[in-house]
Coordinates of C-alpha atoms and ligand atoms in Angstrom, one line a residue:
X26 CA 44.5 172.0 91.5
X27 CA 44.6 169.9 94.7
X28 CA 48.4 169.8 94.8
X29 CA 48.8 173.3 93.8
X30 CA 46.6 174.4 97.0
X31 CA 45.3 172.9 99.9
X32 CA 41.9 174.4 100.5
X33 CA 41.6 171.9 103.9
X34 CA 43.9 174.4 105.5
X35 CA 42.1 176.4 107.7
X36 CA 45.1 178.4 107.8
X37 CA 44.5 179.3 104.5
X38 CA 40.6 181.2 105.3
X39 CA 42.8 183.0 108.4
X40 CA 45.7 184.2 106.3
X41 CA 43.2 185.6 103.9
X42 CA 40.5 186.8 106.7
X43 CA 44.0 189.2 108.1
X44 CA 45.1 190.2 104.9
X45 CA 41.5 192.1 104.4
X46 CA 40.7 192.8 107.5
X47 CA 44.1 195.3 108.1
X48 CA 43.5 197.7 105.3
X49 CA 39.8 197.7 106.2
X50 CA 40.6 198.2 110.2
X51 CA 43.0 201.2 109.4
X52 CA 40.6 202.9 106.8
X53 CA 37.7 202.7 108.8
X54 CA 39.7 204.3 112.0
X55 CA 41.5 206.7 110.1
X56 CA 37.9 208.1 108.8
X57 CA 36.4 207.6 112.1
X58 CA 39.0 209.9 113.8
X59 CA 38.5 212.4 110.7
X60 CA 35.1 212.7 111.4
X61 CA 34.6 212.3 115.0
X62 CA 37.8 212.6 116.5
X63 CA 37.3 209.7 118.8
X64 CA 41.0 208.8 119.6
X65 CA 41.7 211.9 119.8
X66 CA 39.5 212.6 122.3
X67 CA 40.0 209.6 124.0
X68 CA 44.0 210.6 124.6
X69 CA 43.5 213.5 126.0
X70 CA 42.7 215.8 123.1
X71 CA 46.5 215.0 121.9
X72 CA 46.1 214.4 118.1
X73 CA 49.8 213.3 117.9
X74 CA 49.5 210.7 120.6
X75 CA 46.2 209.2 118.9
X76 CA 47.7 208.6 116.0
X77 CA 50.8 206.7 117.8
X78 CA 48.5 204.7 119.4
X79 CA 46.8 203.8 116.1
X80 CA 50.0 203.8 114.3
X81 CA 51.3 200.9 116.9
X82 CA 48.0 199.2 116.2
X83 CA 48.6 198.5 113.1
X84 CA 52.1 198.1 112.9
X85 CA 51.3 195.1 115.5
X86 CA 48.3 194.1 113.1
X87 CA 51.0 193.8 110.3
X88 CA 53.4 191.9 112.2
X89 CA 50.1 189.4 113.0
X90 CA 49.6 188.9 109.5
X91 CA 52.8 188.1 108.4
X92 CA 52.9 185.7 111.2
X93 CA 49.6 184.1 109.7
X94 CA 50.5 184.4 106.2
X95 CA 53.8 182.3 106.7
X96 CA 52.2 179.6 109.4
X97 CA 49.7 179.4 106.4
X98 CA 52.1 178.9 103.6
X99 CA 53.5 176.1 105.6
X100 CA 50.9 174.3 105.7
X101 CA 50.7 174.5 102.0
X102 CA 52.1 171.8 99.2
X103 CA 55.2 173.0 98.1
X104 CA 55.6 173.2 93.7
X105 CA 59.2 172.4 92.2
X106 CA 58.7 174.8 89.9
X107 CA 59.2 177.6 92.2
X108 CA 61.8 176.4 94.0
X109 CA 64.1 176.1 90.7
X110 CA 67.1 178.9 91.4
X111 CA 65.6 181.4 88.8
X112 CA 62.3 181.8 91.2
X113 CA 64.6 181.5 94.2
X114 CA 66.7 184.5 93.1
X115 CA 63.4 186.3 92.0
X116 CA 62.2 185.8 95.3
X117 CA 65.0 187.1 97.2
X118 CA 65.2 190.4 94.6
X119 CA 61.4 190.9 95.5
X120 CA 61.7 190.9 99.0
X121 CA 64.8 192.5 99.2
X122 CA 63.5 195.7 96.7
X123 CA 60.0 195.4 98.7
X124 CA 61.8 195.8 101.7
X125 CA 63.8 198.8 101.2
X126 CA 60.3 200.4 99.1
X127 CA 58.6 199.6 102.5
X128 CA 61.4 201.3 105.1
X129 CA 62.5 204.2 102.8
X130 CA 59.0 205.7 102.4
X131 CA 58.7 204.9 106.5
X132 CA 61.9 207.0 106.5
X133 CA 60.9 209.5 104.5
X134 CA 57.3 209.8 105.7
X135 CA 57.6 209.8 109.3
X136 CA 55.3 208.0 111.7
X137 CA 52.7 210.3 111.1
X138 CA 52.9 210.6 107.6
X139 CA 53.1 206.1 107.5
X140 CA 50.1 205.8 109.6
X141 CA 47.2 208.0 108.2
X142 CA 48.4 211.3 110.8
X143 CA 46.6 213.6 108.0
X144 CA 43.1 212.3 109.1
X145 CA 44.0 213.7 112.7
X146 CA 44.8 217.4 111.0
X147 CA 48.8 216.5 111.3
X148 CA 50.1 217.0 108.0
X149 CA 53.4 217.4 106.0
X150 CA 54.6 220.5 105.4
X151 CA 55.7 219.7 101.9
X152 CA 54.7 216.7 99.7
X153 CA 57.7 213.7 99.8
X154 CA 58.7 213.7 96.2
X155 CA 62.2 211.9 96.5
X156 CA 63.1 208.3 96.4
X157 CA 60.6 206.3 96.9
X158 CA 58.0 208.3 95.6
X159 CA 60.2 209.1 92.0
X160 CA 59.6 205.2 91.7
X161 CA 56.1 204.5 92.7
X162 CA 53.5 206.9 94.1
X163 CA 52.7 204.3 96.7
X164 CA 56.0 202.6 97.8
X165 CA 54.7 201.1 101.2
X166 CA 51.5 199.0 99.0
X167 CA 53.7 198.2 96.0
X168 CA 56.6 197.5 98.6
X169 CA 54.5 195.1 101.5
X170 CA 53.0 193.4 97.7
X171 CA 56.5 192.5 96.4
X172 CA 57.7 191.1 100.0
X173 CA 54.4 188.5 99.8
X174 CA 54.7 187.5 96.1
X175 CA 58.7 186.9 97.2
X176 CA 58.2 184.9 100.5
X177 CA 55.2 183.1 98.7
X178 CA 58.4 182.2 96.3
X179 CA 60.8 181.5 98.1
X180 CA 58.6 178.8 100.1
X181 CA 58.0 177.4 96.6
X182 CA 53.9 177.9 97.4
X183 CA 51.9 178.4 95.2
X184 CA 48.8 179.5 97.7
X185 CA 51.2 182.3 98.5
X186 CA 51.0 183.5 95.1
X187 CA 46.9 184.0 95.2
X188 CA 47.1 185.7 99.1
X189 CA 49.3 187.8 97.6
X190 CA 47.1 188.6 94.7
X191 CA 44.6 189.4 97.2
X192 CA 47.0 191.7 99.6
X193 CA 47.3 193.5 96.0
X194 CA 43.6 193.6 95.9
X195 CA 43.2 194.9 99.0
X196 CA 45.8 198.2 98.5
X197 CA 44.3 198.6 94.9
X198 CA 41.0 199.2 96.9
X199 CA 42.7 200.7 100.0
X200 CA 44.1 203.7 97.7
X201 CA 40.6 204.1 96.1
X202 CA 39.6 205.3 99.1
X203 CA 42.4 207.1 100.5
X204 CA 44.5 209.0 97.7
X205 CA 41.3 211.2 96.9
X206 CA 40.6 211.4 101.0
X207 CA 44.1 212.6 100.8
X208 CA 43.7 215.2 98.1
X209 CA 41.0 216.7 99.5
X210 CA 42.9 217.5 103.1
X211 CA 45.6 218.6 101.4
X212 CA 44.0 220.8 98.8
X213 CA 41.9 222.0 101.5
X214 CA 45.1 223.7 103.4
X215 CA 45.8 225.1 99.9
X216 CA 42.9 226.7 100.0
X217 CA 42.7 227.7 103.7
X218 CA 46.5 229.3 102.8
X219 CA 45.0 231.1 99.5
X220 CA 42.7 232.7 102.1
X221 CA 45.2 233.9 104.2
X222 CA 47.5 235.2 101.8
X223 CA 45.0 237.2 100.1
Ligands
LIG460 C1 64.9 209.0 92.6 O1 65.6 209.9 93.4 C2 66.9 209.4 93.8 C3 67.5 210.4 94.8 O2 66.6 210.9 95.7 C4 67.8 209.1 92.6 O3 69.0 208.6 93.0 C5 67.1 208.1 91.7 O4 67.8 207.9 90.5 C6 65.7 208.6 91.3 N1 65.0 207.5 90.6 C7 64.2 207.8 89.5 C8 63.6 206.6 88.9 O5 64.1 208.9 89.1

């Protein structure tokens, strides 16, 4: 196990300490603002602007942990195994697919619809069925996974492979919380609509 992983690496505890603390940041924002409306309030009463703001946060937030996460993998022994040109290939497939998962739904979601804008009452008109969500119902999670499993690759590390295990984790968790938090604004405005029509 010692030349699998490195557990001296203090690295290591930081990449992992980013990779929960982002999903739990944005969660616990997101239902903040729901709730109490504190951005919100705190731009000026402009809902759209808020969520900019905590949009750019996180955005930032990812780019920190990625930084952390590859700073962490080099400091990690490197396995031959993974480094033979099947896993190589594999890796630059996942992060390559991950990649366009990742900016397709951005594309197709908007900024608001990426970063949580239905918890400030700014909603999509229609739900995004097209590519990527024929594929996966949560292309950005699935997507950000398949780019840490490949860069965890192609450094040939095998401590990449378990943070990535835990970034998967983390969105298995994340969507616990938010894909019925989700349903429940949404099907609210159904309801709200019913009202109206009738
Ligand atoms: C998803 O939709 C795109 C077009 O928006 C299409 O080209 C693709 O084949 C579809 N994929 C699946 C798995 O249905």
């Amino acid at each position: 196990m010692a030349n699998l992983i490195d557990f001296t690496q203090p690295s290591l505890y930081l990449s992992a300490a980013t990779i929960l603390f982002n999903p739990l940041y944005w969660n616990l924002a997101a239902r903040n603002e729901y709730h109490h409306r504190t951005l919100t309030t705190l731009f000026n009463h402009n809902a759209l602007h808020a969520n900019y703001a905590l949009a750019l946060s996180i955005f930032l937030l990812g780019l920190a942990r990625d930084a952390v996460y590859e700073s962490a993998l080099r400091a990690q022994p490197t396995h031959p195994f993974l480094l033979h040109p099947i896993s190589q290939a594999l890796a630059v497939a996942l992060v390559g697919s991950g990649t366009v998962l990742v900016l397709s739904s951005m594309y197709a979601l908007g900024i608001t619809g990426t970063y949580l804008g239905d918890y400030f009452g700014i909603l999509m008109d229609e739900m995004v069925t097209g590519f990527p969500f024929n594929v996966t119902g949560s292309p950005m999670y699935w997507g950000s996974t398949m780019s840490f499993v490949g860069t965890a690759l192609w450094f040939g590390k095998p401590a990449g492979l378990v943070l990535a295990g835990l970034v998967w984790g983390c969105y298995r968790v994340a969507l616990g919380f938010e894909d019925p938090f989700t349903r429940e604004i949404y099907a609210r405005r159904e309801r709200e609509r019913g009202k109206k029509a009738s």
